[in-house]
């Protein structure tokens, strides 16, 4: 396959709760660092894709989020598209930017994923997630029931069924968090950087059984930016080592739980388009919105057979030093999950891994990487899923 | 220039205030009619681009607007992207769909623009427009001042300066509305279908001087859908006459009033890309959010020299029977302006015109058409502008 699109710049803020930072302030830092790492100026950017999911709810800014956030970056006047796909907003922006460059519409495209979820009134932050389901068809059945967090309740119910069917234990789930915090402790930009133990995870506050507090991703703020370009431009940039996008696939969910899920369909199509299989992947960033979700995604991505996710975890194959390092950034659980930023942050991590610049969390010898990001909820499936495969 | 993208299907609901209709209900009708007019089924659609600006504010549905609105259309599972660009959301979705087909990513792409603005509480509807400006930098200077409608105040101020500089009169502005209502009376889907007079327009309630009620676009609901496809698919569709997209350009505004405006820059680039000039255009749909805006756009689109818009109007050249018919649908003023739907509705009208199917409002012999749609407000300019040129 011809390499048509290179990632040549990455930038990312610290992820965390920053009540004093705005979407603009976060975006400016990520954009500045991404362009600078590519050795490009804003005037060389042809197109901007801006992923954000919750500004309308948390800050009131709707409609022209990119234009407002980026007005002082030197990017004003460029084509800008504001993209939403719930927790997959950042990867949707990345996918469109890849399309834009792959098709020759742009030589240089910039992806920004930015989110400000923290709010002095916590109910505003948590309320955002009620907007990522189908309000007319599905929200009514959740209101007033369960933990108060729709998504945690959905994950919890699915997890209970999965544990029953496969023998996966609560300790297995806790081990995902232990692995995640171990990685987060090695990522200076991560929101949670303190190691934990299985006992500590299991002893935490129960959010929605069997999910304890540390098994759930948290409210956070942050931005990540990625610069993509054509091979022609990449060849002129001597200061950076290009990472190639081998494929990128976006699908939406069937509102029908009997059909294959969105993440699995996107992965199948991405493997096929890239001519790369699950056994070729050295490092992956997957959508661990909860601890069990990482196990589910081992299976969706065919890292193991259905029902064998916990076994794969127990072998250590998905740890930083393993055959297929999963979520070496700390993932959503520990790097953090400012929702619109997550898809772009996954790419940032994989580029570091493929360049061999991931320091203490480096998967040694990483040449092929996969990012998987899902968003929203519709009829028992993710509303959107994006899988992208990168390589050097 | 090679014709790479055809419009082969259009669908549109009535525009108006429909308190009992939802974004889903409106979208379903437009999608069904668009696919049916193309002779295609939902299973043949490769990609969906969904433009909506205000659902988050009016109904609470954010993040997965397309997936929720289209879940029962047979389109579930398809790649769907939720696009915002304020009043240019529909044309931004159209632009991305054109890119997607032009680049070979999709053989068939569906554009949906849908909006539900009416609400039992009118302050909710009007409040939506405060989210289309930069909340941090610009909203504070508007709150509590003027008419209560930020956009009407911005247009009014610009109009006063323009009238002073060019000798354009209030009667000229009223004449735009008279022309608009004349067209609307000939469009069975228009929100305002009753003819009016200059005296009636001038005698109406003053919203923000010199703009009277009938010089301002109104709150409305509606959806429009457009099917685009590759030449290969178009050649297999015997039931419809393809209209070709000659060019489509999206830009954002400079937050700097001393620079050329977004609409003018988009038009220049679209003319150049299409190899078509302003004198070649037979029919245009332009963004007349207010009556004077149509005059401004005559100039942005180079239908006349700067400052000579009112003269062009007075010649009758932009009436339905004129050399360059502008807004034969009734435009935003009379067809209506459900904001995310407008950009798609413009394409629907131009396709009817180019097919010779516009009935009483047909611009006879129309072969080349232009759509111009702007959105939001940043630093004295539109935040986004899209210009597309179509031809048969």
XYZ file of C-alpha atoms in Angstrom, chain B residues 19-259:
241
model
C -44.003 22.497 17.550
C -45.142 18.889 17.134
C -42.309 17.770 14.830
C -38.860 16.604 15.981
C -35.468 16.717 14.274
C -35.893 12.983 13.743
C -39.322 13.329 12.172
C -38.178 16.151 9.887
C -34.974 14.318 8.909
C -36.818 11.111 8.099
C -39.077 12.859 5.585
C -36.228 14.680 3.842
C -34.032 11.566 3.677
C -36.820 9.355 2.384
C -37.673 11.819 -0.381
C -34.039 12.430 -1.341
C -33.226 8.740 -1.653
C -36.466 8.000 -3.443
C -35.910 10.811 -5.955
C -32.450 9.370 -6.677
C -33.807 5.866 -7.051
C -31.436 4.636 -4.336
C -32.029 2.757 -1.115
C -30.387 3.526 2.232
C -28.180 0.442 1.855
C -26.485 2.112 -1.123
C -25.361 5.121 0.916
C -21.676 4.990 1.882
C -21.408 8.091 4.069
C -23.668 10.499 5.940
C -22.856 14.114 6.832
C -25.358 15.671 9.217
C -25.572 19.428 9.689
C -27.332 20.768 12.729
C -26.569 23.819 14.814
C -29.056 24.140 17.625
C -30.354 20.769 18.814
C -28.096 20.897 21.824
C -29.718 24.126 22.881
C -33.319 23.578 21.815
C -33.866 19.875 22.495
C -30.799 18.888 24.527
C -29.559 16.363 21.951
C -25.823 16.852 21.489
C -22.961 14.664 20.324
C -24.760 11.925 18.360
C -27.404 13.962 16.567
C -27.220 12.041 13.279
C -27.217 8.611 14.873
C -30.272 9.542 16.938
C -32.189 11.284 14.156
C -31.513 8.617 11.521
C -31.747 5.434 13.585
C -34.943 4.270 11.913
C -34.039 5.210 8.314
C -32.071 2.110 7.366
C -28.860 4.139 7.570
C -27.707 2.841 10.967
C -24.197 1.440 10.821
C -23.033 3.819 8.079
C -20.228 6.272 8.805
C -21.930 9.387 10.169
C -20.339 12.699 11.036
C -22.064 15.417 13.033
C -21.064 18.784 11.651
C -21.558 22.234 13.111
C -20.734 25.602 11.600
C -23.631 27.705 12.895
C -25.913 28.864 10.021
C -23.455 27.253 7.567
C -23.775 23.777 9.099
C -25.809 22.407 6.166
C -23.420 23.708 3.522
C -20.429 22.467 5.523
C -21.994 19.006 5.505
C -22.551 19.384 1.745
C -18.951 20.460 1.251
C -17.595 17.448 3.153
C -19.864 15.084 1.229
C -18.593 16.572 -2.021
C -14.980 16.064 -0.832
C -15.793 12.526 0.175
C -17.161 11.587 -3.261
C -14.672 13.701 -5.251
C -11.836 11.901 -3.523
C -13.267 8.442 -4.140
C -13.834 7.712 -0.446
C -17.521 7.192 -1.169
C -19.570 6.450 -4.244
C -22.749 7.729 -2.613
C -22.856 10.343 0.149
C -25.916 11.730 1.851
C -26.178 15.243 3.255
C -28.821 16.035 5.831
C -29.429 19.518 7.184
C -32.026 19.543 9.930
C -33.127 22.008 12.528
C -35.851 22.425 15.106
C -35.793 25.989 16.403
C -39.350 26.536 17.498
C -39.989 25.916 21.166
C -42.955 26.582 23.411
C -40.624 28.959 25.260
C -39.512 31.511 22.660
C -36.514 32.587 24.719
C -35.035 29.145 24.058
C -35.275 29.679 20.288
C -33.798 33.147 20.356
C -31.159 32.127 22.907
C -29.718 29.702 20.362
C -28.262 32.557 18.363
C -26.136 33.764 21.253
C -24.106 30.548 20.831
C -23.002 31.395 17.282
C -20.635 34.134 18.392
C -17.384 33.840 20.330
C -18.779 33.684 23.839
C -15.592 34.708 25.567
C -14.520 37.596 23.342
C -17.683 39.003 21.827
C -20.857 38.052 23.623
C -20.281 40.322 26.630
C -20.309 43.457 24.452
C -23.754 42.565 23.110
C -25.593 41.388 26.194
C -28.189 43.815 27.408
C -27.792 46.135 24.427
C -29.911 46.699 21.323
C -32.815 44.602 20.110
C -32.050 41.467 22.099
C -31.001 39.726 18.880
C -27.238 39.871 18.524
C -27.285 39.072 14.835
C -29.950 41.605 13.933
C -27.984 44.277 15.822
C -24.799 43.371 13.969
C -26.605 43.495 10.602
C -28.357 46.758 11.524
C -25.143 48.518 12.409
C -23.450 47.351 9.222
C -26.510 48.407 7.204
C -26.568 51.912 8.629
C -22.944 52.409 7.624
C -23.597 50.916 4.185
C -26.648 53.129 3.529
C -24.665 56.202 4.507
C -21.805 55.250 2.186
C -23.817 54.141 -0.857
C -27.145 55.979 -0.837
C -29.057 52.719 -0.482
C -32.498 53.523 0.956
C -34.861 51.824 3.366
C -37.156 51.328 0.367
C -34.394 49.321 -1.335
C -34.168 47.070 1.689
C -37.933 46.681 1.710
C -37.829 45.815 -1.983
C -35.608 42.815 -1.172
C -38.364 41.525 1.107
C -41.037 42.226 -1.524
C -39.004 40.226 -4.060
C -38.446 37.491 -1.507
C -42.137 37.153 -0.613
C -43.013 37.149 -4.329
C -40.741 34.123 -4.716
C -41.942 32.505 -1.493
C -45.521 32.759 -2.742
C -44.408 30.491 -5.611
C -42.685 27.905 -3.393
C -45.112 25.455 -1.789
C -42.521 24.499 0.873
C -41.756 28.079 1.938
C -42.513 29.341 5.435
C -43.818 32.737 4.217
C -45.990 32.532 1.129
C -47.930 35.795 1.206
C -46.882 38.676 -1.042
C -46.136 42.017 0.549
C -45.459 45.641 -0.423
C -42.715 48.149 0.274
C -45.144 50.143 2.427
C -46.093 47.100 4.470
C -42.460 46.120 5.050
C -41.472 49.656 6.074
C -44.523 49.967 8.334
C -43.692 46.815 10.289
C -42.323 46.662 13.803
C -38.772 48.007 14.059
C -36.415 45.228 15.237
C -33.120 47.106 15.063
C -33.129 50.236 12.914
C -33.328 50.236 9.948
C -34.429 46.582 10.011
C -38.157 46.018 10.359
C -39.705 42.662 11.198
C -40.121 41.512 7.607
C -36.511 42.377 6.789
C -35.317 39.735 9.284
C -35.302 35.967 8.869
C -37.520 34.182 11.339
C -37.445 31.194 13.675
C -38.311 28.025 11.770
C -38.085 24.242 11.616
C -37.268 22.025 8.670
C -34.951 19.536 7.041
C -33.403 19.117 3.617
C -31.378 16.229 2.215
C -29.162 15.857 -0.828
C -27.702 12.714 -2.405
C -24.322 13.028 -4.109
C -22.643 10.299 -6.105
C -19.806 9.399 -8.415
C -20.193 9.614 -12.206
C -20.237 5.818 -12.302
C -23.270 5.579 -10.033
C -24.924 8.552 -11.727
C -24.694 6.755 -15.083
C -26.713 3.861 -13.666
C -29.558 6.062 -12.432
C -31.919 6.470 -15.327
C -34.721 8.112 -13.368
C -32.983 11.382 -12.588
C -31.043 14.067 -14.395
C -27.692 14.615 -12.672
C -26.586 18.083 -11.669
C -22.809 18.447 -11.424
C -20.904 20.109 -8.610
C -18.291 22.233 -10.355
C -16.627 23.452 -7.184
C -17.198 23.892 -3.482
C -15.114 25.998 -1.130
C -15.244 26.399 2.643
C -13.353 29.100 4.529
C -13.526 30.545 8.000
C -13.538 34.224 8.835
C -10.535 36.228 9.858
C -11.261 37.670 13.256
C -10.045 40.910 11.693
C -12.462 43.283 9.980
C -9.710 44.843 7.860
C -9.250 41.622 5.860
